[in-house]
PDB file of C-alpha atoms in Angstrom:
ATOM      1  CA  MET K   1      -0.003  -0.005  -0.005  1.00 88.00           C
ATOM      2  CA  VAL K   2       2.861   2.360   0.806  1.00 92.00           C
ATOM      3  CA  ALA K   3       4.544   1.633  -2.518  1.00 94.00           C
ATOM      4  CA  ALA K   4       1.315   2.398  -4.373  1.00 94.00           C
ATOM      5  CA  ALA K   5       0.908   5.684  -2.488  1.00 93.00           C
ATOM      6  CA  VAL K   6       4.502   6.746  -3.170  1.00 95.00           C
ATOM      7  CA  THR K   7       4.134   5.847  -6.860  1.00 95.00           C
ATOM      8  CA  TRP K   8       0.923   7.832  -7.142  1.00 94.00           C
ATOM      9  CA  VAL K   9       2.435  10.897  -5.417  1.00 91.00           C
ATOM     10  CA  LEU K  10       5.552  10.761  -7.599  1.00 92.00           C
ATOM     11  CA  ARG K  11       3.444  10.617 -10.748  1.00 92.00           C
ATOM     12  CA  ALA K  12       1.064  13.394  -9.663  1.00 91.00           C
ATOM     13  CA  LEU K  13       3.770  15.728  -8.332  1.00 89.00           C
ATOM     14  CA  PRO K  14       4.985  17.057 -11.723  1.00 85.00           C
ATOM     15  CA  PHE K  15       1.438  18.015 -12.728  1.00 85.00           C
ATOM     16  CA  ALA K  16       0.856  19.775  -9.419  1.00 86.00           C
ATOM     17  CA  ALA K  17       4.213  21.591  -9.648  1.00 83.00           C
ATOM     18  CA  LEU K  18       3.681  22.680 -13.265  1.00 80.00           C
ATOM     19  CA  ALA K  19       0.313  24.335 -12.713  1.00 79.00           C
ATOM     20  CA  PRO K  20       1.708  27.491 -11.047  1.00 82.00           C
ATOM     21  CA  LEU K  21       4.676  27.617 -13.431  1.00 83.00           C
ATOM     22  CA  ARG K  22       2.581  27.848 -16.599  1.00 81.00           C
ATOM     23  CA  ALA K  23       2.071  31.594 -16.110  1.00 82.00           C
ATOM     24  CA  SER K  24       5.800  32.173 -15.509  1.00 85.00           C
ATOM     25  CA  GLY K  25       7.562  34.288 -18.105  1.00 88.00           C
ATOM     26  CA  THR K  26      10.683  32.152 -17.857  1.00 87.00           C
ATOM     27  CA  VAL K  27       8.804  28.936 -18.617  1.00 83.00           C
ATOM     28  CA  GLN K  28       7.035  30.559 -21.574  1.00 85.00           C
ATOM     29  CA  TYR K  29      10.372  31.814 -22.917  1.00 88.00           C
ATOM     30  CA  LEU K  30      11.986  28.384 -22.564  1.00 84.00           C
ATOM     31  CA  SER K  31       9.035  26.630 -24.216  1.00 81.00           C
ATOM     32  CA  SER K  32       9.386  28.852 -27.272  1.00 83.00           C
ATOM     33  CA  ARG K  33      13.200  28.613 -27.529  1.00 83.00           C
ATOM     34  CA  MET K  34      14.040  25.055 -26.450  1.00 85.00           C
ATOM     35  CA  PRO K  35      13.081  23.077 -29.578  1.00 77.00           C
ATOM     36  CA  ALA K  36      15.521  25.026 -31.737  1.00 77.00           C
ATOM     37  CA  GLY K  37      18.138  24.954 -28.978  1.00 82.00           C
ATOM     38  CA  VAL K  38      17.911  21.196 -28.654  1.00 83.00           C
ATOM     39  CA  MET K  39      18.273  20.774 -32.410  1.00 76.00           C
ATOM     40  CA  ILE K  40      21.367  22.995 -32.458  1.00 84.00           C
ATOM     41  CA  ILE K  41      22.923  20.971 -29.644  1.00 89.00           C
ATOM     42  CA  LEU K  42      22.233  17.729 -31.511  1.00 81.00           C
ATOM     43  CA  VAL K  43      23.805  19.087 -34.713  1.00 82.00           C
ATOM     44  CA  VAL K  44      26.906  20.253 -32.858  1.00 87.00           C
ATOM     45  CA  TYR K  45      27.179  16.862 -31.155  1.00 88.00           C
ATOM     46  CA  CYS K  46      26.493  14.622 -34.173  1.00 81.00           C
ATOM     47  CA  LEU K  47      28.090  16.259 -37.188  1.00 82.00           C
ATOM     48  CA  PRO K  48      31.656  17.329 -36.307  1.00 84.00           C
ATOM     49  CA  ASP K  49      33.221  13.904 -37.033  1.00 84.00           C
ATOM     50  CA  LEU K  50      31.831  13.629 -40.544  1.00 83.00           C
ATOM     51  CA  SER K  51      34.197  13.910 -43.479  1.00 82.00           C
ATOM     52  CA  VAL K  52      32.708  15.576 -46.548  1.00 79.00           C
ATOM     53  CA  ALA K  53      34.757  13.290 -48.826  1.00 80.00           C
ATOM     54  CA  GLU K  54      33.083  10.077 -47.563  1.00 81.00           C
ATOM     55  CA  ALA K  55      29.884   8.597 -48.967  1.00 79.00           C
ATOM     56  CA  ARG K  56      28.472   7.954 -45.482  1.00 81.00           C
ATOM     57  CA  THR K  57      28.182  11.718 -45.003  1.00 87.00           C
ATOM     58  CA  VAL K  58      25.322  12.000 -47.518  1.00 88.00           C
ATOM     59  CA  ALA K  59      22.642  10.565 -45.211  1.00 89.00           C
ATOM     60  CA  PRO K  60      23.228  12.823 -42.175  1.00 89.00           C
ATOM     61  CA  LEU K  61      23.614  15.955 -44.303  1.00 90.00           C
ATOM     62  CA  ALA K  62      20.478  15.176 -46.319  1.00 93.00           C
ATOM     63  CA  ALA K  63      18.581  14.485 -43.085  1.00 92.00           C
ATOM     64  CA  LEU K  64      19.830  17.780 -41.671  1.00 90.00           C
ATOM     65  CA  ALA K  65      18.718  19.654 -44.778  1.00 94.00           C
ATOM     66  CA  VAL K  66      15.252  18.045 -44.658  1.00 96.00           C
ATOM     67  CA  THR K  67      14.933  18.771 -40.939  1.00 90.00           C
ATOM     68  CA  VAL K  68      15.887  22.442 -41.342  1.00 90.00           C
ATOM     69  CA  GLY K  69      13.699  22.818 -44.433  1.00 95.00           C
ATOM     70  CA  LEU K  70      10.650  21.290 -42.761  1.00 95.00           C
ATOM     71  CA  HIS K  71      11.174  23.402 -39.661  1.00 89.00           C
ATOM     72  CA  LEU K  72      11.445  26.620 -41.636  1.00 92.00           C
ATOM     73  CA  TRP K  73       8.444  25.665 -43.737  1.00 96.00           C
ATOM     74  CA  ARG K  74       6.012  24.368 -41.092  1.00 94.00           C
ATOM     75  CA  ARG K  75       7.489  25.536 -37.760  1.00 89.00           C
ATOM     76  CA  ASN K  76       6.626  22.164 -36.242  1.00 90.00           C
ATOM     77  CA  ALA K  77       9.444  20.515 -34.272  1.00 83.00           C
ATOM     78  CA  LEU K  78       7.828  17.069 -34.270  1.00 91.00           C
ATOM     79  CA  LEU K  79       7.301  17.084 -38.033  1.00 94.00           C
ATOM     80  CA  SER K  80      10.853  18.310 -38.602  1.00 91.00           C
ATOM     81  CA  ILE K  81      12.426  15.643 -36.415  1.00 89.00           C
ATOM     82  CA  LEU K  82      10.294  12.828 -37.837  1.00 95.00           C
ATOM     83  CA  GLY K  83      10.962  13.940 -41.430  1.00 96.00           C
ATOM     84  CA  GLY K  84      14.705  14.175 -40.914  1.00 94.00           C
ATOM     85  CA  THR K  85      14.776  10.828 -39.137  1.00 94.00           C
ATOM     86  CA  ALA K  86      12.788   9.189 -41.922  1.00 96.00           C
ATOM     87  CA  VAL K  87      15.174  10.537 -44.579  1.00 95.00           C
ATOM     88  CA  HIS K  88      18.212   9.362 -42.618  1.00 93.00           C
ATOM     89  CA  VAL K  89      16.791   5.886 -42.057  1.00 94.00           C
ATOM     90  CA  LEU K  90      15.694   5.577 -45.662  1.00 94.00           C
ATOM     91  CA  LEU K  91      19.079   6.643 -47.015  1.00 93.00           C
ATOM     92  CA  THR K  92      21.143   4.497 -44.670  1.00 90.00           C
ATOM     93  CA  SER K  93      18.916   1.402 -44.929  1.00 91.00           C
ATOM     94  CA  VAL K  94      17.876   1.368 -48.565  1.00 87.00           C
ATOM     95  CA  VAL K  95      19.875   3.709 -50.758  1.00 80.00           C
ATOM     96  CA  LEU K  96      23.394   3.619 -49.298  1.00 75.00           C
ATOM     97  CA  THR K  97      23.654  -0.072 -48.393  1.00 71.00           C
TER      98      THR K  97
END
């Protein structure tokens, strides 16, 4: 019974803590800036080891171009990430094998 109560409290706590924060200017600022920030961090982390002369570089660069293009076109982070991922998987699994 104690374990169930602790589990319930731990799952309900984030929702209770977020309610007062929704009106915060800081949280609103972060919610508008974080998707682009996360994408920039991922690019900086994933792409520095790629050599432009190698064929394996085509898939990540094409996926990056699709991701940026979709994001500029639709302004939807989920669509951008899914589109870029789909292009990368398609190129690495089917085209470049």
